[in-house]
Amino acid sequence: EIMLTQSPDFQSVTPKENVTITCRASQSIGSSLHWYQQKPDQSPKLLIKYASQSFSGVPSRFSGSGSGTDFTLTINDLEAEDAATYYCHQSSGLPTFGQGTRLEIK
Amino acid sequence: EVQLVESGGGLVQPGGSLRLSCAASGFSVSDNYMTWVRQAPGKGLEWVSVIYTGGSTYYADSVKGRFSISRDNSNNTVYLQMNNLRAEDTARYYCARSWYADYWGQGTLVTVSS
């Protein structure tokens, strides 16, 4: 099983800051890494597919990068509505998810 | 418009069975990988099962031998048959489309308790 480890687990930030969330895979997964946003009592929403491809309708302040074992999700110019839990997910082998990163906006 | 609607959740006793349904619209389930993902209360996302376009199926170790994924192309619906349910299967179950889960349903809640 391919393990995904996200960091940090929690981050408290102020609006207009820039934030980076990392996801490390236990073995190389190429670019088969995807990012989701989940707000309380909502289904997850796809933000980034295949490491760096933005999904339709996602604001441009969300971007992804990385390949192999190390990946990042960057959110620029944070807005209050970005308060959520963010998950990475790999589809190289049988799918797995990271443990999630909760983002609090002060 | 792509839409996924799950149903079939509820309260069931340990050892019992449930069949979840995921009705799709706006695309064909037969042309897409379809996935079930679950989320226990207050916890993260856990992949459960996938059915490939060719019909191959795969399961997480935690449900292997107890859960079975299938699809009905004529009804454009994916199913998850869950047998021998345990307390630790309590979760909201989501279906999602494609290998990278671009669309998700709203989920259906399964509670396993006596």
PDB file of C-alpha atoms in Angstrom:
ATOM      1  CA  GLU A   1       0.000   0.000   0.000  1.00  0.00           C
ATOM      2  CA  ILE A   2       1.290   3.458  -0.905  1.00  0.00           C
ATOM      3  CA  MET A   3       1.188   5.720   2.141  1.00  0.00           C
ATOM      4  CA  LEU A   4       0.639   9.462   1.815  1.00  0.00           C
ATOM      5  CA  THR A   5       1.778  11.759   4.616  1.00  0.00           C
ATOM      6  CA  GLN A   6       0.595  15.351   4.662  1.00  0.00           C
ATOM      7  CA  SER A   7       2.101  18.232   6.595  1.00  0.00           C
ATOM      8  CA  PRO A   8       1.114  20.115   8.544  1.00  0.00           C
ATOM      9  CA  ASP A   9      -1.918  18.470  10.151  1.00  0.00           C
ATOM     10  CA  PHE A  10      -3.279  21.897  11.085  1.00  0.00           C
ATOM     11  CA  GLN A  11      -2.467  25.457  10.170  1.00  0.00           C
ATOM     12  CA  SER A  12      -3.980  28.740  11.285  1.00  0.00           C
ATOM     13  CA  VAL A  13      -3.450  31.597   8.858  1.00  0.00           C
ATOM     14  CA  THR A  14      -4.714  35.092   8.167  1.00  0.00           C
ATOM     15  CA  PRO A  15      -6.475  36.260   4.999  1.00  0.00           C
ATOM     16  CA  LYS A  16      -4.221  37.276   2.097  1.00  0.00           C
ATOM     17  CA  GLU A  17      -1.409  35.007   3.320  1.00  0.00           C
ATOM     18  CA  ASN A  18       0.047  32.314   1.082  1.00  0.00           C
ATOM     19  CA  VAL A  19      -0.052  28.698   2.303  1.00  0.00           C
ATOM     20  CA  THR A  20       1.759  25.552   1.222  1.00  0.00           C
ATOM     21  CA  ILE A  21       0.612  22.043   2.128  1.00  0.00           C
ATOM     22  CA  THR A  22       2.897  19.133   1.374  1.00  0.00           C
ATOM     23  CA  CYS A  23       2.158  15.496   0.613  1.00  0.00           C
ATOM     24  CA  ARG A  24       4.863  12.853   0.615  1.00  0.00           C
ATOM     25  CA  ALA A  25       4.366   9.391  -0.887  1.00  0.00           C
ATOM     26  CA  SER A  26       6.040   6.284   0.488  1.00  0.00           C
ATOM     27  CA  GLN A  27       7.191   5.370  -3.043  1.00  0.00           C
ATOM     28  CA  SER A  28       7.316   7.086  -6.394  1.00  0.00           C
ATOM     29  CA  ILE A  29       3.883   7.712  -7.899  1.00  0.00           C
ATOM     30  CA  GLY A  30       4.878   9.809 -10.901  1.00  0.00           C
ATOM     31  CA  SER A  31       2.283  12.557 -11.239  1.00  0.00           C
ATOM     32  CA  SER A  32      -0.702  10.470 -10.089  1.00  0.00           C
ATOM     33  CA  LEU A  33      -1.474  12.791  -7.189  1.00  0.00           C
ATOM     34  CA  HIS A  34      -4.692  14.775  -6.744  1.00  0.00           C
ATOM     35  CA  TRP A  35      -5.849  17.409  -4.237  1.00  0.00           C
ATOM     36  CA  TYR A  36      -9.300  17.950  -2.699  1.00  0.00           C
ATOM     37  CA  GLN A  37     -10.973  20.518  -0.505  1.00  0.00           C
ATOM     38  CA  GLN A  38     -13.638  19.470   1.972  1.00  0.00           C
ATOM     39  CA  LYS A  39     -15.674  21.934   3.988  1.00  0.00           C
ATOM     40  CA  PRO A  40     -17.739  20.814   6.998  1.00  0.00           C
ATOM     41  CA  ASP A  41     -20.834  18.790   6.044  1.00  0.00           C
ATOM     42  CA  GLN A  42     -19.902  18.893   2.355  1.00  0.00           C
ATOM     43  CA  SER A  43     -18.504  16.350  -0.081  1.00  0.00           C
ATOM     44  CA  PRO A  44     -14.883  16.685  -1.129  1.00  0.00           C
ATOM     45  CA  LYS A  45     -14.231  18.792  -4.216  1.00  0.00           C
ATOM     46  CA  LEU A  46     -11.411  18.212  -6.692  1.00  0.00           C
ATOM     47  CA  LEU A  47      -8.968  21.115  -6.904  1.00  0.00           C
ATOM     48  CA  ILE A  48      -5.923  19.745  -8.737  1.00  0.00           C
ATOM     49  CA  LYS A  49      -5.492  16.543 -10.741  1.00  0.00           C
ATOM     50  CA  TYR A  50      -2.253  14.857 -11.767  1.00  0.00           C
ATOM     51  CA  ALA A  51      -0.141  17.032  -9.497  1.00  0.00           C
ATOM     52  CA  SER A  52      -0.491  20.324 -11.325  1.00  0.00           C
ATOM     53  CA  GLN A  53      -3.578  20.380 -13.553  1.00  0.00           C
ATOM     54  CA  SER A  54      -6.256  22.699 -12.268  1.00  0.00           C
ATOM     55  CA  PHE A  55      -9.783  21.330 -12.328  1.00  0.00           C
ATOM     56  CA  SER A  56     -12.467  23.290 -14.125  1.00  0.00           C
ATOM     57  CA  GLY A  57     -13.910  26.173 -12.124  1.00  0.00           C
ATOM     58  CA  VAL A  58     -11.251  26.151  -9.399  1.00  0.00           C
ATOM     59  CA  PRO A  59      -9.916  29.632  -8.558  1.00  0.00           C
ATOM     60  CA  SER A  60      -6.457  30.352  -9.929  1.00  0.00           C
ATOM     61  CA  ARG A  61      -5.067  30.984  -6.437  1.00  0.00           C
ATOM     62  CA  PHE A  62      -4.929  27.179  -6.019  1.00  0.00           C
ATOM     63  CA  SER A  63      -1.932  25.500  -7.662  1.00  0.00           C
ATOM     64  CA  GLY A  64      -0.092  22.207  -7.372  1.00  0.00           C
ATOM     65  CA  SER A  65       3.390  20.980  -8.124  1.00  0.00           C
ATOM     66  CA  GLY A  66       5.668  18.010  -7.651  1.00  0.00           C
ATOM     67  CA  SER A  67       6.350  14.555  -8.982  1.00  0.00           C
ATOM     68  CA  GLY A  68       7.731  11.272  -7.743  1.00  0.00           C
ATOM     69  CA  THR A  69       7.301  11.336  -3.966  1.00  0.00           C
ATOM     70  CA  ASP A  70       7.009  15.014  -3.020  1.00  0.00           C
ATOM     71  CA  PHE A  71       4.061  17.234  -3.854  1.00  0.00           C
ATOM     72  CA  THR A  72       2.752  20.612  -2.781  1.00  0.00           C
ATOM     73  CA  LEU A  73      -0.553  22.430  -2.849  1.00  0.00           C
ATOM     74  CA  THR A  74      -0.193  26.209  -2.724  1.00  0.00           C
ATOM     75  CA  ILE A  75      -2.983  28.616  -1.965  1.00  0.00           C
ATOM     76  CA  ASN A  76      -2.141  32.225  -2.731  1.00  0.00           C
ATOM     77  CA  ASP A  77      -3.875  35.259  -1.301  1.00  0.00           C
ATOM     78  CA  LEU A  78      -6.030  33.240   1.099  1.00  0.00           C
ATOM     79  CA  GLU A  79      -9.689  34.064   1.468  1.00  0.00           C
ATOM     80  CA  ALA A  80     -12.021  33.312   4.382  1.00  0.00           C
ATOM     81  CA  GLU A  81     -13.883  30.771   2.238  1.00  0.00           C
ATOM     82  CA  ASP A  82     -10.701  28.659   1.956  1.00  0.00           C
ATOM     83  CA  ALA A  83     -11.182  27.422   5.532  1.00  0.00           C
ATOM     84  CA  ALA A  84     -11.455  23.664   5.004  1.00  0.00           C
ATOM     85  CA  THR A  85      -9.650  20.356   5.242  1.00  0.00           C
ATOM     86  CA  TYR A  86      -7.405  19.508   2.309  1.00  0.00           C
ATOM     87  CA  TYR A  87      -6.569  15.961   1.226  1.00  0.00           C
ATOM     88  CA  CYS A  88      -4.111  14.489  -1.219  1.00  0.00           C
ATOM     89  CA  HIS A  89      -4.931  11.239  -3.021  1.00  0.00           C
ATOM     90  CA  GLN A  90      -2.815   8.946  -5.160  1.00  0.00           C
ATOM     91  CA  SER A  91      -4.031   6.787  -8.040  1.00  0.00           C
ATOM     92  CA  SER A  92      -0.750   5.171  -9.024  1.00  0.00           C
ATOM     93  CA  GLY A  93      -1.499   1.933  -7.179  1.00  0.00           C
ATOM     94  CA  LEU A  94      -4.620   1.035  -5.302  1.00  0.00           C
ATOM     95  CA  PRO A  95      -5.898   4.447  -4.208  1.00  0.00           C
ATOM     96  CA  THR A  96      -5.010   5.962  -0.865  1.00  0.00           C
ATOM     97  CA  PHE A  97      -5.557   9.338   0.778  1.00  0.00           C
ATOM     98  CA  GLY A  98      -3.429  11.506   2.984  1.00  0.00           C
ATOM     99  CA  GLN A  99      -4.630  12.112   6.527  1.00  0.00           C
ATOM    100  CA  GLY A 100      -5.786  15.640   5.766  1.00  0.00           C
ATOM    101  CA  THR A 101      -4.665  19.162   6.619  1.00  0.00           C
ATOM    102  CA  ARG A 102      -7.117  21.416   8.410  1.00  0.00           C
ATOM    103  CA  LEU A 103      -6.777  25.054   7.473  1.00  0.00           C
ATOM    104  CA  GLU A 104      -8.196  27.661   9.828  1.00  0.00           C
ATOM    105  CA  ILE A 105      -8.540  31.269   8.731  1.00  0.00           C
ATOM    106  CA  LYS A 106      -8.102  33.687  11.621  1.00  0.00           C
TER     107      LYS A 106
ATOM    108  CA  GLU B   1     -24.557  18.037 -15.876  1.00  0.00           C
ATOM    109  CA  VAL B   2     -22.719  15.306 -14.007  1.00  0.00           C
ATOM    110  CA  GLN B   3     -24.578  14.158 -10.921  1.00  0.00           C
ATOM    111  CA  LEU B   4     -24.157  11.281  -8.468  1.00  0.00           C
ATOM    112  CA  VAL B   5     -26.821  10.387  -5.920  1.00  0.00           C
ATOM    113  CA  GLU B   6     -26.150   7.776  -3.257  1.00  0.00           C
ATOM    114  CA  SER B   7     -28.843   5.942  -1.328  1.00  0.00           C
ATOM    115  CA  GLY B   8     -29.352   2.848   0.784  1.00  0.00           C
ATOM    116  CA  GLY B   9     -27.642   3.839   3.995  1.00  0.00           C
ATOM    117  CA  GLY B  10     -29.165   3.393   7.427  1.00  0.00           C
ATOM    118  CA  LEU B  11     -28.852   1.741  10.803  1.00  0.00           C
ATOM    119  CA  VAL B  12     -27.873  -1.923  10.774  1.00  0.00           C
ATOM    120  CA  GLN B  13     -26.812  -4.378  13.464  1.00  0.00           C
ATOM    121  CA  PRO B  14     -23.302  -5.865  13.518  1.00  0.00           C
ATOM    122  CA  GLY B  15     -23.188  -8.811  11.149  1.00  0.00           C
ATOM    123  CA  GLY B  16     -25.946  -7.373   8.992  1.00  0.00           C
ATOM    124  CA  SER B  17     -25.975  -6.348   5.342  1.00  0.00           C
ATOM    125  CA  LEU B  18     -26.773  -3.271   3.287  1.00  0.00           C
ATOM    126  CA  ARG B  19     -26.662  -2.444  -0.395  1.00  0.00           C
ATOM    127  CA  LEU B  20     -25.723   1.077  -1.341  1.00  0.00           C
ATOM    128  CA  SER B  21     -26.665   2.562  -4.697  1.00  0.00           C
ATOM    129  CA  CYS B  22     -25.063   5.368  -6.669  1.00  0.00           C
ATOM    130  CA  ALA B  23     -27.281   6.663  -9.450  1.00  0.00           C
ATOM    131  CA  ALA B  24     -25.371   8.587 -12.083  1.00  0.00           C
ATOM    132  CA  SER B  25     -26.559  11.116 -14.624  1.00  0.00           C
ATOM    133  CA  GLY B  26     -24.781  13.204 -17.228  1.00  0.00           C
ATOM    134  CA  PHE B  27     -22.340  10.419 -18.131  1.00  0.00           C
ATOM    135  CA  SER B  28     -22.171   6.624 -18.435  1.00  0.00           C
ATOM    136  CA  VAL B  29     -20.843   4.579 -15.527  1.00  0.00           C
ATOM    137  CA  SER B  30     -19.718   1.942 -18.019  1.00  0.00           C
ATOM    138  CA  ASP B  31     -17.272   4.450 -19.562  1.00  0.00           C
ATOM    139  CA  ASN B  32     -15.673   5.520 -16.287  1.00  0.00           C
ATOM    140  CA  TYR B  33     -13.829   4.103 -13.307  1.00  0.00           C
ATOM    141  CA  MET B  34     -16.265   4.357 -10.402  1.00  0.00           C
ATOM    142  CA  THR B  35     -15.089   4.482  -6.804  1.00  0.00           C
ATOM    143  CA  TRP B  36     -16.521   4.224  -3.304  1.00  0.00           C
ATOM    144  CA  VAL B  37     -14.861   6.266  -0.554  1.00  0.00           C
ATOM    145  CA  ARG B  38     -15.956   6.423   3.070  1.00  0.00           C
ATOM    146  CA  GLN B  39     -15.460   8.834   5.934  1.00  0.00           C
ATOM    147  CA  ALA B  40     -16.001   7.812   9.535  1.00  0.00           C
ATOM    148  CA  PRO B  41     -17.428  10.535  11.793  1.00  0.00           C
ATOM    149  CA  GLY B  42     -14.779  13.189  12.413  1.00  0.00           C
ATOM    150  CA  LYS B  43     -12.150  11.248  10.462  1.00  0.00           C
ATOM    151  CA  GLY B  44     -10.429  11.435   7.093  1.00  0.00           C
ATOM    152  CA  LEU B  45     -11.214   9.885   3.734  1.00  0.00           C
ATOM    153  CA  GLU B  46     -10.696   6.154   3.165  1.00  0.00           C
ATOM    154  CA  TRP B  47     -10.816   4.531  -0.245  1.00  0.00           C
ATOM    155  CA  VAL B  48     -13.069   1.450  -0.243  1.00  0.00           C
ATOM    156  CA  SER B  49     -13.472  -0.004  -3.735  1.00  0.00           C
ATOM    157  CA  VAL B  50     -13.230   0.648  -7.469  1.00  0.00           C
ATOM    158  CA  ILE B  51     -14.755  -0.884 -10.586  1.00  0.00           C
ATOM    159  CA  TYR B  52     -12.881  -0.398 -13.832  1.00  0.00           C
ATOM    160  CA  THR B  53     -14.454   0.174 -17.233  1.00  0.00           C
ATOM    161  CA  GLY B  54     -13.592  -3.414 -18.142  1.00  0.00           C
ATOM    162  CA  GLY B  55     -15.339  -4.699 -15.032  1.00  0.00           C
ATOM    163  CA  SER B  56     -12.330  -5.497 -12.864  1.00  0.00           C
ATOM    164  CA  THR B  57     -12.895  -4.761  -9.211  1.00  0.00           C
ATOM    165  CA  TYR B  58     -10.563  -3.970  -6.318  1.00  0.00           C
ATOM    166  CA  TYR B  59     -11.040  -3.495  -2.592  1.00  0.00           C
ATOM    167  CA  ALA B  60      -9.306  -2.053   0.431  1.00  0.00           C
ATOM    168  CA  ASP B  61      -7.960  -4.745   2.743  1.00  0.00           C
ATOM    169  CA  SER B  62     -10.363  -3.576   5.459  1.00  0.00           C
ATOM    170  CA  VAL B  63     -13.409  -4.635   3.395  1.00  0.00           C
ATOM    171  CA  LYS B  64     -12.056  -7.410   1.179  1.00  0.00           C
ATOM    172  CA  GLY B  65     -14.220 -10.513   1.313  1.00  0.00           C
ATOM    173  CA  ARG B  66     -17.141  -8.602   2.851  1.00  0.00           C
ATOM    174  CA  PHE B  67     -17.959  -5.873   0.313  1.00  0.00           C
ATOM    175  CA  SER B  68     -18.711  -6.238  -3.385  1.00  0.00           C
ATOM    176  CA  ILE B  69     -18.904  -3.502  -6.020  1.00  0.00           C
ATOM    177  CA  SER B  70     -20.972  -3.879  -9.184  1.00  0.00           C
ATOM    178  CA  ARG B  71     -22.740  -1.787 -11.773  1.00  0.00           C
ATOM    179  CA  ASP B  72     -25.902  -1.879 -13.839  1.00  0.00           C
ATOM    180  CA  ASN B  73     -25.215  -0.167 -17.151  1.00  0.00           C
ATOM    181  CA  SER B  74     -28.885  -0.090 -18.144  1.00  0.00           C
ATOM    182  CA  ASN B  75     -29.766   1.848 -14.984  1.00  0.00           C
ATOM    183  CA  ASN B  76     -26.476   3.767 -14.991  1.00  0.00           C
ATOM    184  CA  THR B  77     -26.006   2.829 -11.349  1.00  0.00           C
ATOM    185  CA  VAL B  78     -23.127   1.509  -9.262  1.00  0.00           C
ATOM    186  CA  TYR B  79     -23.713  -0.600  -6.177  1.00  0.00           C
ATOM    187  CA  LEU B  80     -21.818  -1.527  -3.049  1.00  0.00           C
ATOM    188  CA  GLN B  81     -23.027  -4.685  -1.366  1.00  0.00           C
ATOM    189  CA  MET B  82     -21.831  -4.705   2.227  1.00  0.00           C
ATOM    190  CA  ASN B  83     -22.038  -7.930   4.230  1.00  0.00           C
ATOM    191  CA  ASN B  84     -20.941  -8.913   7.725  1.00  0.00           C
ATOM    192  CA  LEU B  85     -20.893  -5.270   8.778  1.00  0.00           C
ATOM    193  CA  ARG B  86     -18.818  -4.180  11.743  1.00  0.00           C
ATOM    194  CA  ALA B  87     -18.953  -1.147  14.022  1.00  0.00           C
ATOM    195  CA  GLU B  88     -15.836   0.207  12.324  1.00  0.00           C
ATOM    196  CA  ASP B  89     -17.719   0.337   8.992  1.00  0.00           C
ATOM    197  CA  THR B  90     -19.814   3.196  10.394  1.00  0.00           C
ATOM    198  CA  ALA B  91     -19.208   6.090   8.004  1.00  0.00           C
ATOM    199  CA  ARG B  92     -20.611   8.277   5.290  1.00  0.00           C
ATOM    200  CA  TYR B  93     -20.128   6.475   1.997  1.00  0.00           C
ATOM    201  CA  TYR B  94     -19.469   8.507  -1.129  1.00  0.00           C
ATOM    202  CA  CYS B  95     -19.335   7.391  -4.721  1.00  0.00           C
ATOM    203  CA  ALA B  96     -17.053   9.268  -7.078  1.00  0.00           C
ATOM    204  CA  ARG B  97     -16.323   9.253 -10.784  1.00  0.00           C
ATOM    205  CA  SER B  98     -13.006   8.530 -12.468  1.00  0.00           C
ATOM    206  CA  TRP B  99      -9.555   7.600 -11.296  1.00  0.00           C
ATOM    207  CA  TYR B 100      -9.032  11.081  -9.907  1.00  0.00           C
ATOM    208  CA  ALA B 101     -12.551  11.463  -8.402  1.00  0.00           C
ATOM    209  CA  ASP B 102     -13.620  14.584 -10.264  1.00  0.00           C
ATOM    210  CA  TYR B 103     -17.258  14.375  -9.145  1.00  0.00           C
ATOM    211  CA  TRP B 104     -18.672  13.133  -5.844  1.00  0.00           C
ATOM    212  CA  GLY B 105     -22.130  12.439  -4.564  1.00  0.00           C
ATOM    213  CA  GLN B 106     -23.471  13.835  -1.308  1.00  0.00           C
ATOM    214  CA  GLY B 107     -22.910  10.533   0.477  1.00  0.00           C
ATOM    215  CA  THR B 108     -25.127   8.151   2.405  1.00  0.00           C
ATOM    216  CA  LEU B 109     -24.669   7.442   6.102  1.00  0.00           C
ATOM    217  CA  VAL B 110     -24.184   3.887   7.338  1.00  0.00           C
ATOM    218  CA  THR B 111     -24.383   3.250  11.065  1.00  0.00           C
ATOM    219  CA  VAL B 112     -23.506  -0.193  12.415  1.00  0.00           C
ATOM    220  CA  SER B 113     -24.692  -0.535  15.971  1.00  0.00           C
ATOM    221  CA  SER B 114     -26.727  -2.828  18.191  1.00  0.00           C
TER     222      SER B 114
END
